[in-house]
Short mmCIF file of C-alpha atoms in Angstrom, two decimals:
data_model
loop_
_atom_site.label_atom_id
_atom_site.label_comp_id
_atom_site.label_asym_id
_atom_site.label_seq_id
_atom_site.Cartn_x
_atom_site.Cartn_y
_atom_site.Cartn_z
CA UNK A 1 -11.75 31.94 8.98
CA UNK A 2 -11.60 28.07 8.62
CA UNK A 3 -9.53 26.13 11.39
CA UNK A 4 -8.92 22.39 10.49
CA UNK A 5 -7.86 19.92 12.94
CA UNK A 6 -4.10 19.13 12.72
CA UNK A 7 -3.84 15.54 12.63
CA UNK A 8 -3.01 14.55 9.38
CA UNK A 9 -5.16 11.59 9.15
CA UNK A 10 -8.33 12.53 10.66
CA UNK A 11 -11.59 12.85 8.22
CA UNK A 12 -13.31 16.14 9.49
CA UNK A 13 -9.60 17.74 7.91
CA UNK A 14 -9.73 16.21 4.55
CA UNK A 15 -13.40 16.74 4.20
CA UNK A 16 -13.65 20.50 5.18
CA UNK A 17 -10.77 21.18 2.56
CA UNK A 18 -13.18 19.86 -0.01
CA UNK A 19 -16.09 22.53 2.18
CA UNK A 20 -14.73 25.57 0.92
CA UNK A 21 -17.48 28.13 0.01
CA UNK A 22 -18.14 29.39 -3.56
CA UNK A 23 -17.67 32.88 -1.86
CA UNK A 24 -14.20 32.72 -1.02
CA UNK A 25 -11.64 34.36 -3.55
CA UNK A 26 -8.30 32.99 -1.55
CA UNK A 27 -7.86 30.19 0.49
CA UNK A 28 -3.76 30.40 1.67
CA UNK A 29 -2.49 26.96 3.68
CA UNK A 30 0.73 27.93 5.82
CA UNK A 31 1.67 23.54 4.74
CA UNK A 32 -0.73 21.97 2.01
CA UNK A 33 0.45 18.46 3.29
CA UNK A 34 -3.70 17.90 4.16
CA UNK A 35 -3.78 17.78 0.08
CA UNK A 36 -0.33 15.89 -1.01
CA UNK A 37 -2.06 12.85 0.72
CA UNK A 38 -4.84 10.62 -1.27
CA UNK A 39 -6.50 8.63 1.54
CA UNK A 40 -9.90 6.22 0.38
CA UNK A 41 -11.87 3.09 1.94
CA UNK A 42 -14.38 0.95 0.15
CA UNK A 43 -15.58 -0.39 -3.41
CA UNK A 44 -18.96 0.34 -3.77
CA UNK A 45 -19.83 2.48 -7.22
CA UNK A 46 -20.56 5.68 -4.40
CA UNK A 47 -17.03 5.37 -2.87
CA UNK A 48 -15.25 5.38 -6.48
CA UNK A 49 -17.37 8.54 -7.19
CA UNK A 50 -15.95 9.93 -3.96
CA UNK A 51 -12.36 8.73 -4.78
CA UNK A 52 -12.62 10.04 -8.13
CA UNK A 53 -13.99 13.98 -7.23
CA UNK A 54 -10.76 14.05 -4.75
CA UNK A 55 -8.41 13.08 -6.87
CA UNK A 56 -9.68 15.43 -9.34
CA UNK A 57 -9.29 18.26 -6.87
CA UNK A 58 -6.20 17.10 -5.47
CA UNK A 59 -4.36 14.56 -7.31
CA UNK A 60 -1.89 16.87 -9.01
CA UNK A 61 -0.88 17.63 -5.43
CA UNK A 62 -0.67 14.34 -4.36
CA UNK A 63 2.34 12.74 -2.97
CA UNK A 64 1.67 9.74 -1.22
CA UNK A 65 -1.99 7.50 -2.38
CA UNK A 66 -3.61 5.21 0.47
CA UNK A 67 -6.47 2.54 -1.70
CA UNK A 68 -8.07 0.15 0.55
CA UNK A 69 -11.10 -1.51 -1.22
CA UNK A 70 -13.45 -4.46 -0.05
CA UNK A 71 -11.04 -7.23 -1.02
CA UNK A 72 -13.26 -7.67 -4.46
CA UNK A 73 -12.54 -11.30 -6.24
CA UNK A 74 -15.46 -11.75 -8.75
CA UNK A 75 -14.59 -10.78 -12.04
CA UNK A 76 -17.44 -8.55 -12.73
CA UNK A 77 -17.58 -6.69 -9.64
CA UNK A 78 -13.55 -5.93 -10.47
CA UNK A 79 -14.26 -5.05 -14.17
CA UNK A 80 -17.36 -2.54 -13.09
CA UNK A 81 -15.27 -0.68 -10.31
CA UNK A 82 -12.21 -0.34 -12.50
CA UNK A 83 -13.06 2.61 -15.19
CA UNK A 84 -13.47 4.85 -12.39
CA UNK A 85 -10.19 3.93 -10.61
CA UNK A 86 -8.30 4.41 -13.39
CA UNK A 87 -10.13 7.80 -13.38
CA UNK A 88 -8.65 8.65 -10.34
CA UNK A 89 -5.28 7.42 -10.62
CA UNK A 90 -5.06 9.34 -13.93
CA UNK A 91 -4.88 12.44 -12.02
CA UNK A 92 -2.20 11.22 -10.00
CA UNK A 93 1.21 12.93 -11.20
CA UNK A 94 3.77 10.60 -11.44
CA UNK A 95 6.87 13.08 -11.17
CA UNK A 96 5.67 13.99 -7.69
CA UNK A 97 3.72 11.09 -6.33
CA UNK A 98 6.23 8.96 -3.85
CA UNK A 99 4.44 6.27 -2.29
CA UNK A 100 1.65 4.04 -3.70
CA UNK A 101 -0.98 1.09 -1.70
CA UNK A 102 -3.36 -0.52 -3.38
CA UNK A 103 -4.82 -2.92 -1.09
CA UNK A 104 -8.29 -5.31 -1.92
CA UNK A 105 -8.37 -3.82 -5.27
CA UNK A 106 -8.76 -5.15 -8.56
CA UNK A 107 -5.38 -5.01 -10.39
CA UNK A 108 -6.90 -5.19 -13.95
CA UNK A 109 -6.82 -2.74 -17.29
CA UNK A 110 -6.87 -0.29 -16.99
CA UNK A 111 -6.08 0.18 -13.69
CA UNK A 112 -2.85 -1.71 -14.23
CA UNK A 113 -1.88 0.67 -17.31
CA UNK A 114 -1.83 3.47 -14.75
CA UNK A 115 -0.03 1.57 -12.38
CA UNK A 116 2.86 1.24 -14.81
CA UNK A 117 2.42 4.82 -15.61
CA UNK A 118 2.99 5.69 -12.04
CA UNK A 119 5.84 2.92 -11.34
CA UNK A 120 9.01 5.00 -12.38
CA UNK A 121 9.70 7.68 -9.80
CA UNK A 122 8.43 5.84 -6.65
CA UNK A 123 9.80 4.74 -3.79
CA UNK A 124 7.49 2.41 -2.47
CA UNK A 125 5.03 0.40 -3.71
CA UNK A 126 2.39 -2.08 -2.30
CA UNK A 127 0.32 -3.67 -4.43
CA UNK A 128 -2.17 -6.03 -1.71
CA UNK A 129 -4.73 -9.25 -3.16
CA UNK A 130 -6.23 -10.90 -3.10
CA UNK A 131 -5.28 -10.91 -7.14
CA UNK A 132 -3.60 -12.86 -10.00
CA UNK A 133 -0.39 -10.41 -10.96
CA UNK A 134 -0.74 -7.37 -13.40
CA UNK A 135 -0.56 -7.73 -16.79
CA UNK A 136 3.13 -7.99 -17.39
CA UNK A 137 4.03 -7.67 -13.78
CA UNK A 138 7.86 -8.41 -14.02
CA UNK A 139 8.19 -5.63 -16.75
CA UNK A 140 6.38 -3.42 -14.04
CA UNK A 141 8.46 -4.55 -11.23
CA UNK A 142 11.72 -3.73 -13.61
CA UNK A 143 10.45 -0.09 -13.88
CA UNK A 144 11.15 0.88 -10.30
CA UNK A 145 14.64 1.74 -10.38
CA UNK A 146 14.01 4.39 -7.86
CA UNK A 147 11.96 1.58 -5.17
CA UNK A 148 13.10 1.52 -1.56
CA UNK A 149 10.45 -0.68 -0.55
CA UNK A 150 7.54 -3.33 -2.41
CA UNK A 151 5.31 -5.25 -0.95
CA UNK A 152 3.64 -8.10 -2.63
CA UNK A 153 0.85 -9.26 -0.59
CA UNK A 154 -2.01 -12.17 -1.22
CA UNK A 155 -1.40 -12.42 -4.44
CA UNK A 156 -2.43 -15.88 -6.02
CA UNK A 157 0.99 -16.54 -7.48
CA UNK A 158 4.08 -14.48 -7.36
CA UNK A 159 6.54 -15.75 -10.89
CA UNK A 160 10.07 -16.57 -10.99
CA UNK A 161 9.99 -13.59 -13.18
CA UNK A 162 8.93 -11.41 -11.04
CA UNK A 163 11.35 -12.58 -8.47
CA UNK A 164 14.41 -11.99 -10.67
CA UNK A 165 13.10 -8.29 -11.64
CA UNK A 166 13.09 -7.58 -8.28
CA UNK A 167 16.73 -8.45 -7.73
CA UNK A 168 17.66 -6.25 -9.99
CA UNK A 169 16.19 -3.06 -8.16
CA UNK A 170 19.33 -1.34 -6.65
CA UNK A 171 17.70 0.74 -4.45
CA UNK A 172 15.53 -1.60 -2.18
CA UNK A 173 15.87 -1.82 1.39
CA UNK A 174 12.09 -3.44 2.28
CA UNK A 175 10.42 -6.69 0.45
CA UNK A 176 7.47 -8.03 1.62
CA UNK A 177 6.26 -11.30 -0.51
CA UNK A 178 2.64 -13.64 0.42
CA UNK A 179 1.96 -15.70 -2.03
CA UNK A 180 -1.20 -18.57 -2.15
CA UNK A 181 0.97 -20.50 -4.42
CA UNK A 182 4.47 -21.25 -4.00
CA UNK A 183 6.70 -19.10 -4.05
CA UNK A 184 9.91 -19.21 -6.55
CA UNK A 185 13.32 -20.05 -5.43
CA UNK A 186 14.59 -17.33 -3.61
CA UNK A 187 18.11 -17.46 -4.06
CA UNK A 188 18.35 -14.18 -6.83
CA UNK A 189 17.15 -12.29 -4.15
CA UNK A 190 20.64 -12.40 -2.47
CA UNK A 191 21.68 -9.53 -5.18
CA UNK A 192 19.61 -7.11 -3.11
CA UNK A 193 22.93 -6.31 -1.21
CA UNK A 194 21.19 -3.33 0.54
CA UNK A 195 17.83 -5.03 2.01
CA UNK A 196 17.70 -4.76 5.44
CA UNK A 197 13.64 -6.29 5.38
CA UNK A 198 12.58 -9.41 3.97
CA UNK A 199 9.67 -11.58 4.79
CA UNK A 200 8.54 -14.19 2.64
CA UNK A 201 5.16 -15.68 3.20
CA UNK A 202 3.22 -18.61 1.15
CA UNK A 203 -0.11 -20.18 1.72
CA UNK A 204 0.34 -23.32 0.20
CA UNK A 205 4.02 -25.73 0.23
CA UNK A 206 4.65 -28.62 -2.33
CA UNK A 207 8.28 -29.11 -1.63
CA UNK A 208 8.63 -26.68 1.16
CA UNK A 209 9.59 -23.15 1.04
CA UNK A 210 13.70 -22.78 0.40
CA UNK A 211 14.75 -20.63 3.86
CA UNK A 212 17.44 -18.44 3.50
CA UNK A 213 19.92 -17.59 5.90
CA UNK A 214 20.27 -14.01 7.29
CA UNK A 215 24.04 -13.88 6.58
CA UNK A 216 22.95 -14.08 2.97
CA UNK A 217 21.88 -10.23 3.62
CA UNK A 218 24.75 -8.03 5.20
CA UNK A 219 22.38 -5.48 6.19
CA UNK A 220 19.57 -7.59 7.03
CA UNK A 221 17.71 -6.41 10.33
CA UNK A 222 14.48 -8.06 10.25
CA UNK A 223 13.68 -11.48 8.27
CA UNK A 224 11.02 -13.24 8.75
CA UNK A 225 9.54 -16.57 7.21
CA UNK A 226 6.02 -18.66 6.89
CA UNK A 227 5.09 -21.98 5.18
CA UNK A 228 3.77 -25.45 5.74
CA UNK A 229 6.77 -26.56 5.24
CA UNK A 230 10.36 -25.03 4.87
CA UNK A 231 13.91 -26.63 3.63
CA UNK A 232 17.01 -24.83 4.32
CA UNK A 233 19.13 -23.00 1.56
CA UNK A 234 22.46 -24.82 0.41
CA UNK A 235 24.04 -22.05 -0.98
CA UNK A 236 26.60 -20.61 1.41
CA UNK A 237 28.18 -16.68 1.66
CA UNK A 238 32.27 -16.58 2.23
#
């Protein structure tokens, strides 16, 4: 008999599911949920191997996938760890997988080709920097027709591309944007008639980040703002 500790984060849970003995000819779980999550910390070429031998137990099971690296920035550390994340996200299905975080990982091929092979069907999405946008990020962004929330964190620049793709996502209710550079004029993002969460975050202002007001948003709830410098929106709602 094999009793697993209920929380649904906790390590000793995941890791005895991956335990089992070669002796055992059934294993029967009254709720599977301890597989339909893919939960991993760290960069280092031994935690990819571990990410990779879960997912290839588990990934076809998995519906929500929890990345957290080391925050990796030079180019060849990036380029060595990402053959084996794509691995991993390859076993990812992408009619049953629902939420995806990538945060402190490198964004690069081919990890981003899997990203846009996941994109469709989800309904939320973070993709967390530090790290220069996807290849083709705005024709990534305009593939989540099903998104109810993105977050864009620390990335170095965020284009007005990628800003109008997301207005065009009829679904979204959450956008989280933090940006080094600039960020784009804001005012497409009005379209999102249905967001009731925006924050908008840049590192560095030139002529002053264009503030929008709430009433701009008839479902807004929560808005938040940060810059060096801010200027307030002219347009005006009736």
């Amino acid at each position: 008999m094999l009793q697993i500790c209920r929380h649904r984060w906790c390590a000793c849970r995941r890791g005895a599911l991956l335990l089992v003995s070669k002796r055992w000819l059934h294993v029967y779980l009254a709720k599977p949920d301890a597989w339909t999550d893919l939960t991993a910390n760290g960069d280092t070429p031994a935690d990819m191997a571990r990410l990779l031998q879960r997912a290839q137990r588990t990934g076809r099971l998995c519906v929500a996938a929890f990345l957290q690296g080391g925050w990796v920035e030079q180019a060849a550390a990036a380029a060595a760890m990402a053959p084996q994340l794509a691995q991993a996200l390859r076993c990812l299905r992408p009619e049953r997988l629902e939420a995806l975080l990538m945060g402190g990982l490198p964004l690069v091929e081919p990890v981003a080709s899997e990203v846009h092979r996941l994109a469709p069907l989800l309904g939320e999405l973070a993709l967390q920097g530090p790290a220069s946008p996807p290849p083709d990020a705005a024709a990534l962004v305009g593939q989540l027709t099903a998104l109810r929330m993105l977050d864009l964190s620390i990335w170095r620049n965020i284009s007005p591309e990628v800003l109008a793709a997301i207005s065009r996502l009829p679904w979204l209710t959450e956008l989280y944007l933090w940006s080094e550079a600039p960020l784009p004029d804001p005012a497409t993002l009005t379209a999102l008639e249905g967001l009731t969460r925006l924050e908008l975050k840049e590192e560095r202002s030139e002529h002053g980040l264009c503030v929008l007001s709430a009433a701009c948003f008839p479902r807004l709830a929560q808005l938040a703002y940060s810059a060096e410098n801010m200027m307030v929106s002219q347009r005006r709602t009736f």
